Structures are given as C-alpha cells and as structure tokens.
mmCIF file of C-alpha atoms in Angstrom:
data_model
loop_
_atom_site.group_PDB
_atom_site.id
_atom_site.type_symbol
_atom_site.label_atom_id
_atom_site.label_comp_id
_atom_site.label_asym_id
_atom_site.label_seq_id
_atom_site.Cartn_x
_atom_site.Cartn_y
_atom_site.Cartn_z
ATOM 1 C CA ARG J 1 97.777 104.609 107.218
ATOM 2 C CA LYS J 2 99.552 104.853 111.122
ATOM 3 C CA LYS J 3 98.726 101.380 112.089
ATOM 4 C CA TRP J 4 100.226 100.396 108.177
ATOM 5 C CA GLN J 5 103.184 103.609 109.370
ATOM 6 C CA ALA J 6 104.612 101.814 112.726
ATOM 7 C CA THR J 7 103.997 98.034 111.029
ATOM 8 C CA LEU J 8 106.447 99.249 108.965
ATOM 9 C CA ASP J 9 108.894 101.428 110.579
ATOM 10 C CA LYS J 10 108.500 98.151 113.451
ATOM 11 C CA HIS J 11 110.355 95.739 110.365
ATOM 12 C CA LEU J 12 113.007 98.057 109.959
ATOM 13 C CA ARG J 13 114.326 99.289 112.438
ATOM 14 C CA LYS J 14 113.840 94.707 113.261
ATOM 15 C CA LYS J 15 115.344 93.601 109.486
ATOM 16 C CA MET J 16 117.507 96.599 108.178
ATOM 17 C CA ASN J 17 118.420 98.610 111.989
ATOM 18 C CA LEU J 18 116.960 101.734 110.442
ATOM 19 C CA LYS J 19 115.581 103.519 113.122
ATOM 20 C CA PRO J 20 112.549 106.213 111.451
ATOM 21 C CA ILE J 21 113.810 108.957 114.044
ATOM 22 C CA MET J 22 116.750 109.558 111.256
ATOM 23 C CA ARG J 23 113.352 111.093 108.516
ATOM 24 C CA MET J 24 114.929 114.053 110.412
ATOM 25 C CA ASN J 25 118.403 114.816 108.692
ATOM 26 C CA GLY J 26 117.305 112.547 105.419
ATOM 27 C CA ASN J 27 119.617 109.094 106.184
ATOM 28 C CA PHE J 28 116.782 107.258 106.522
ATOM 29 C CA ALA J 29 115.305 107.707 102.850
ATOM 30 C CA ARG J 30 118.589 107.783 101.251
ATOM 31 C CA LYS J 31 119.063 104.070 103.615
ATOM 32 C CA LEU J 32 115.921 102.830 102.292
ATOM 33 C CA MET J 33 116.058 103.698 99.168
ATOM 34 C CA SER J 34 118.255 99.810 98.261
ATOM 35 C CA LYS J 35 117.767 97.174 97.100
ATOM 36 C CA GLU J 36 118.287 95.255 100.562
ATOM 37 C CA THR J 37 115.350 97.586 101.657
ATOM 38 C CA VAL J 38 112.812 96.613 99.190
ATOM 39 C CA GLU J 39 113.895 92.545 100.732
ATOM 40 C CA ALA J 40 112.337 93.741 104.079
ATOM 41 C CA VAL J 41 109.366 96.028 102.660
ATOM 42 C CA CYS J 42 108.538 93.199 100.220
ATOM 43 C CA GLU J 43 108.210 90.947 102.774
ATOM 44 C CA LEU J 44 105.341 93.019 104.780
ATOM 45 C CA ILE J 45 104.255 92.818 100.758
ATOM 46 C CA HIS J 46 101.615 90.522 100.025
ATOM 47 C CA SER J 47 99.970 90.823 96.650
ATOM 48 C CA GLU J 48 103.400 88.925 94.433
ATOM 49 C CA GLU J 49 102.303 90.685 91.594
ATOM 50 C CA ARG J 50 102.505 94.720 93.587
ATOM 51 C CA GLN J 51 106.283 92.745 95.394
ATOM 52 C CA VAL J 52 107.424 92.657 91.782
ATOM 53 C CA ALA J 53 106.451 95.882 90.353
ATOM 54 C CA LEU J 54 107.290 97.576 93.748
ATOM 55 C CA LYS J 55 111.018 95.924 93.170
ATOM 56 C CA GLU J 56 110.745 96.881 89.072
ATOM 57 C CA LEU J 57 110.572 100.358 90.601
ATOM 58 C CA MET J 58 113.170 100.291 93.363
ATOM 59 C CA ASP J 59 115.753 98.759 90.091
ATOM 60 C CA LEU J 60 114.369 101.528 87.419
ATOM 61 C CA TYR J 61 115.090 103.802 90.983
ATOM 62 C CA LEU J 62 118.461 103.207 90.975
ATOM 63 C CA LYS J 63 119.686 102.777 87.836
ATOM 64 C CA MET J 64 117.893 106.977 86.541
ATOM 65 C CA LYS J 65 119.894 107.934 90.129
ATOM 66 C CA PRO J 66 123.891 108.079 88.742
ATOM 67 C CA VAL J 67 122.097 110.731 85.628
ATOM 68 C CA TRP J 68 120.238 113.672 88.334
ATOM 69 C CA ARG J 69 122.787 113.244 90.652
ATOM 70 C CA SER J 70 126.037 113.413 88.087
ATOM 71 C CA SER J 71 127.313 117.410 87.495
ATOM 72 C CA CYS J 72 127.923 116.054 83.400
ATOM 73 C CA PRO J 73 125.809 112.165 82.967
ATOM 74 C CA ALA J 74 126.791 112.721 79.808
ATOM 75 C CA LYS J 75 130.692 112.289 80.526
ATOM 76 C CA GLU J 76 130.319 110.694 83.324
ATOM 77 C CA CYS J 77 127.315 108.090 83.059
ATOM 78 C CA PRO J 78 126.700 108.067 79.091
ATOM 79 C CA GLU J 79 124.981 104.505 78.553
ATOM 80 C CA LEU J 80 122.236 105.692 81.966
ATOM 81 C CA LEU J 81 121.659 108.947 79.971
ATOM 82 C CA CYS J 82 120.899 106.761 76.619
ATOM 83 C CA GLN J 83 118.266 104.233 79.175
ATOM 84 C CA TYR J 84 117.313 107.128 81.325
ATOM 85 C CA SER J 85 114.493 108.315 79.426
ATOM 86 C CA TYR J 86 112.638 104.808 78.593
ATOM 87 C CA HIS J 87 113.354 103.912 82.524
ATOM 88 C CA SER J 88 111.625 107.655 83.324
ATOM 89 C CA GLN J 89 108.641 106.185 81.390
ATOM 90 C CA ARG J 90 108.857 103.344 83.206
ATOM 91 C CA PHE J 91 108.555 104.720 86.459
ATOM 92 C CA ALA J 92 106.055 106.978 85.961
ATOM 93 C CA GLU J 93 103.457 104.099 83.787
ATOM 94 C CA LEU J 94 103.789 101.480 87.273
ATOM 95 C CA LEU J 95 103.345 103.842 89.847
ATOM 96 C CA SER J 96 99.956 105.280 88.043
ATOM 97 C CA THR J 97 98.926 101.281 87.198
ATOM 98 C CA LYS J 98 100.373 99.935 90.040
ATOM 99 C CA PHE J 99 100.327 102.142 92.518
ATOM 100 C CA LYS J 100 97.512 104.305 90.543
ATOM 101 C CA TYR J 101 96.038 104.842 94.910
ATOM 102 C CA ARG J 102 99.122 106.518 96.151
ATOM 103 C CA TYR J 103 100.289 108.105 92.997
ATOM 104 C CA GLU J 104 96.673 109.465 92.573
ATOM 105 C CA GLY J 105 98.153 112.042 88.551
ATOM 106 C CA LYS J 106 100.004 113.131 91.004
ATOM 107 C CA ILE J 107 103.949 114.243 91.688
ATOM 108 C CA THR J 108 105.959 116.640 93.088
ATOM 109 C CA ASN J 109 107.260 119.091 91.302
ATOM 110 C CA TYR J 110 110.633 117.740 92.091
ATOM 111 C CA PHE J 111 110.386 114.893 91.646
ATOM 112 C CA HIS J 112 108.012 115.717 87.585
ATOM 113 C CA LYS J 113 111.550 118.128 86.910
ATOM 114 C CA THR J 114 114.316 114.912 88.332
ATOM 115 C CA LEU J 115 112.344 112.322 86.310
ATOM 116 C CA ALA J 116 111.884 115.007 83.226
ATOM 117 C CA HIS J 117 114.835 116.915 82.688
ATOM 118 C CA VAL J 118 118.416 116.265 83.113
ATOM 119 C CA PRO J 119 121.767 118.317 82.560
ATOM 120 C CA GLU J 120 122.844 116.786 79.177
#
C-alpha cells in the first residue's frame, strides 16, 4: 500500500502538479476529484477494464456532486436530481464489483448519507 501511494503521489506531482502535503487541508481531494486527474491516474492502471470503471466512477461522482452540494437541488439542478438515484445505484454497483477489494461492502456513514439522502 505504501509503495502504491508513493507511486501515485509522485505521478500526480509530475503530471498534475498536485502536492500530497495538500491532503491536510482538503484542497488535494478537491483537485484530485476531476476528469483531468482521472486520466493521469488511469496511466498507472494496467487493466483496461479497471480504467474504464474508474472513468465511469468519476463521471458518476461529478454528476452527483452538484446535487449534494446544493441547498435546494430541486430548484438549482432538477435534471441532475432526477438522475441521482440511478447514478448512486450505479456508483455502488461499480464499487462492489470492480473495486470490491477496496470496498468490501462497507462505506463510511458520511458517504452513505451523501449517496442515499439528498435534500429535496
């Protein structure tokens, strides 16, 4: 795990100018969760199937994010709200099938609330 993390940190520093020390204040996560970064991470993944799954996972994440960040998604992003249930189910399906070695059927309470309980 440490070797993989070091490899990822070095690769992201080189490709995206992301500094792992930024993890402390949350900026690292915000920059990491973007389409550009997914392309850089996919360069490290040897399996074409896993690359496709990671890209789909990130695409779903980016489609769901405006809904849970919104104070009134029914008014601010109604089209994304309509698709939210489908996207969250597909997201969970990808985690439990393509990334099950990391997922193991468990997600954090915060993540569960984000996926399952959206204010309307």
